[in-house]
mmCIF file of C-alpha atoms in Angstrom:
data_model
loop_
_atom_site.group_PDB
_atom_site.id
_atom_site.type_symbol
_atom_site.label_atom_id
_atom_site.label_comp_id
_atom_site.label_asym_id
_atom_site.label_seq_id
_atom_site.Cartn_x
_atom_site.Cartn_y
_atom_site.Cartn_z
ATOM 1 C CA UNK H 1 117.076 83.622 111.165
ATOM 2 C CA UNK H 2 113.290 83.522 111.487
ATOM 3 C CA UNK H 3 113.045 80.343 109.380
ATOM 4 C CA UNK H 4 113.876 78.292 112.476
ATOM 5 C CA UNK H 5 110.406 79.048 113.833
ATOM 6 C CA UNK H 6 108.850 77.096 110.983
ATOM 7 C CA UNK H 7 110.801 73.927 111.758
ATOM 8 C CA UNK H 8 109.251 71.338 114.085
ATOM 9 C CA UNK H 9 112.552 70.225 115.613
ATOM 10 C CA UNK H 10 113.573 73.816 116.308
ATOM 11 C CA UNK H 11 110.365 74.846 118.074
ATOM 12 C CA UNK H 12 110.421 71.585 120.058
ATOM 13 C CA UNK H 13 113.960 72.417 121.216
ATOM 14 C CA UNK H 14 112.974 76.003 122.052
ATOM 15 C CA UNK H 15 110.188 74.750 124.316
ATOM 16 C CA UNK H 16 112.380 72.029 125.826
ATOM 17 C CA UNK H 17 115.093 74.568 126.648
ATOM 18 C CA UNK H 18 112.487 76.797 128.275
ATOM 19 C CA UNK H 19 111.124 73.900 130.345
ATOM 20 C CA UNK H 20 114.684 73.014 131.381
ATOM 21 C CA UNK H 21 115.533 76.576 132.396
ATOM 22 C CA UNK H 22 118.260 76.940 129.788
ATOM 23 C CA UNK H 23 118.993 80.589 129.071
ATOM 24 C CA UNK H 24 118.546 81.622 125.456
ATOM 25 C CA UNK H 25 118.620 84.807 123.400
ATOM 26 C CA UNK H 26 118.125 85.751 119.792
ATOM 27 C CA UNK H 27 119.294 89.044 118.384
ATOM 28 C CA UNK H 28 117.376 90.004 115.259
ATOM 29 C CA UNK H 29 119.136 91.910 112.517
ATOM 30 C CA UNK H 30 116.975 94.957 113.175
ATOM 31 C CA UNK H 31 113.776 96.168 114.778
ATOM 32 C CA UNK H 32 112.263 96.351 111.277
ATOM 33 C CA UNK H 33 113.051 92.657 110.735
ATOM 34 C CA UNK H 34 111.344 91.775 114.015
ATOM 35 C CA UNK H 35 108.340 93.899 113.032
ATOM 36 C CA UNK H 36 108.175 92.104 109.681
ATOM 37 C CA UNK H 37 107.994 88.657 111.319
ATOM 38 C CA UNK H 38 106.128 89.546 114.506
ATOM 39 C CA UNK H 39 102.642 88.542 113.383
ATOM 40 C CA UNK H 40 103.755 85.120 112.116
ATOM 41 C CA UNK H 41 105.550 84.518 115.420
ATOM 42 C CA UNK H 42 102.545 85.650 117.450
ATOM 43 C CA UNK H 43 100.339 83.095 115.676
ATOM 44 C CA UNK H 44 102.937 80.320 115.598
ATOM 45 C CA UNK H 45 101.435 76.834 115.910
ATOM 46 C CA UNK H 46 103.586 73.712 116.120
ATOM 47 C CA UNK H 47 101.057 71.864 113.933
ATOM 48 C CA UNK H 48 101.973 74.166 111.032
ATOM 49 C CA UNK H 49 105.709 73.512 111.358
ATOM 50 C CA UNK H 50 107.627 71.426 108.872
ATOM 51 C CA UNK H 51 110.402 68.858 109.002
ATOM 52 C CA UNK H 52 112.625 67.360 106.326
ATOM 53 C CA UNK H 53 110.919 64.026 106.875
ATOM 54 C CA UNK H 54 107.206 63.590 107.486
ATOM 55 C CA UNK H 55 108.016 60.879 110.037
ATOM 56 C CA UNK H 56 110.033 63.370 112.110
ATOM 57 C CA UNK H 57 107.197 65.877 112.164
ATOM 58 C CA UNK H 58 104.692 63.165 113.085
ATOM 59 C CA UNK H 59 106.961 61.875 115.855
ATOM 60 C CA UNK H 60 107.395 65.367 117.317
ATOM 61 C CA UNK H 61 103.662 66.101 117.211
ATOM 62 C CA UNK H 62 102.801 62.714 118.728
ATOM 63 C CA UNK H 63 105.143 63.426 121.663
ATOM 64 C CA UNK H 64 103.223 66.580 122.601
ATOM 65 C CA UNK H 65 100.399 65.644 124.981
ATOM 66 C CA UNK H 66 98.648 69.050 124.827
ATOM 67 C CA UNK H 67 99.329 71.054 121.661
ATOM 68 C CA UNK H 68 97.493 74.121 122.941
ATOM 69 C CA UNK H 69 99.624 74.202 126.112
ATOM 70 C CA UNK H 70 102.739 73.613 124.005
ATOM 71 C CA UNK H 71 101.890 76.590 121.791
ATOM 72 C CA UNK H 72 101.340 78.800 124.844
ATOM 73 C CA UNK H 73 104.715 77.697 126.237
ATOM 74 C CA UNK H 74 106.284 78.374 122.838
ATOM 75 C CA UNK H 75 104.943 81.943 122.897
ATOM 76 C CA UNK H 76 106.380 82.408 126.381
ATOM 77 C CA UNK H 77 109.725 80.946 125.284
ATOM 78 C CA UNK H 78 109.848 83.455 122.432
ATOM 79 C CA UNK H 79 108.304 86.602 123.906
ATOM 80 C CA UNK H 80 108.410 86.107 127.679
ATOM 81 C CA UNK H 81 110.676 88.157 129.929
ATOM 82 C CA UNK H 82 113.382 85.476 129.617
ATOM 83 C CA UNK H 83 112.396 84.423 126.118
ATOM 84 C CA UNK H 84 114.401 84.542 122.921
ATOM 85 C CA UNK H 85 113.068 87.980 122.029
ATOM 86 C CA UNK H 86 112.138 89.150 125.519
ATOM 87 C CA UNK H 87 114.552 92.091 125.437
ATOM 88 C CA UNK H 88 113.213 93.233 122.057
ATOM 89 C CA UNK H 89 109.472 93.090 122.629
ATOM 90 C CA UNK H 90 107.251 95.428 124.590
ATOM 91 C CA UNK H 91 103.965 93.607 125.202
ATOM 92 C CA UNK H 92 101.647 96.618 125.218
ATOM 93 C CA UNK H 93 103.259 98.069 122.088
ATOM 94 C CA UNK H 94 103.120 94.722 120.284
ATOM 95 C CA UNK H 95 99.495 93.955 121.123
ATOM 96 C CA UNK H 96 98.517 96.792 118.798
ATOM 97 C CA UNK H 97 100.189 94.958 115.895
ATOM 98 C CA UNK H 98 98.003 91.853 116.104
#
């Protein structure tokens, strides 16, 4: 389930759904699974994502005017109060893991 966060199209759609106000949720298999992947999610950068075709990845990256702002929005879309994992993550508790 966490592989989707390494795919350029998937993270682009996650951010687009957040910008559009579309409700989303992800239910991890377990708290241990979330703990295992937390650090990689916390440092997620769209520039490190992959696509099946290089042209797709390049097209997605070229459509992002501000990559830094995109990455911040991606973090919010994942961990924010209405994010994919918002119900699973306690910010204060998690900050100790980074």
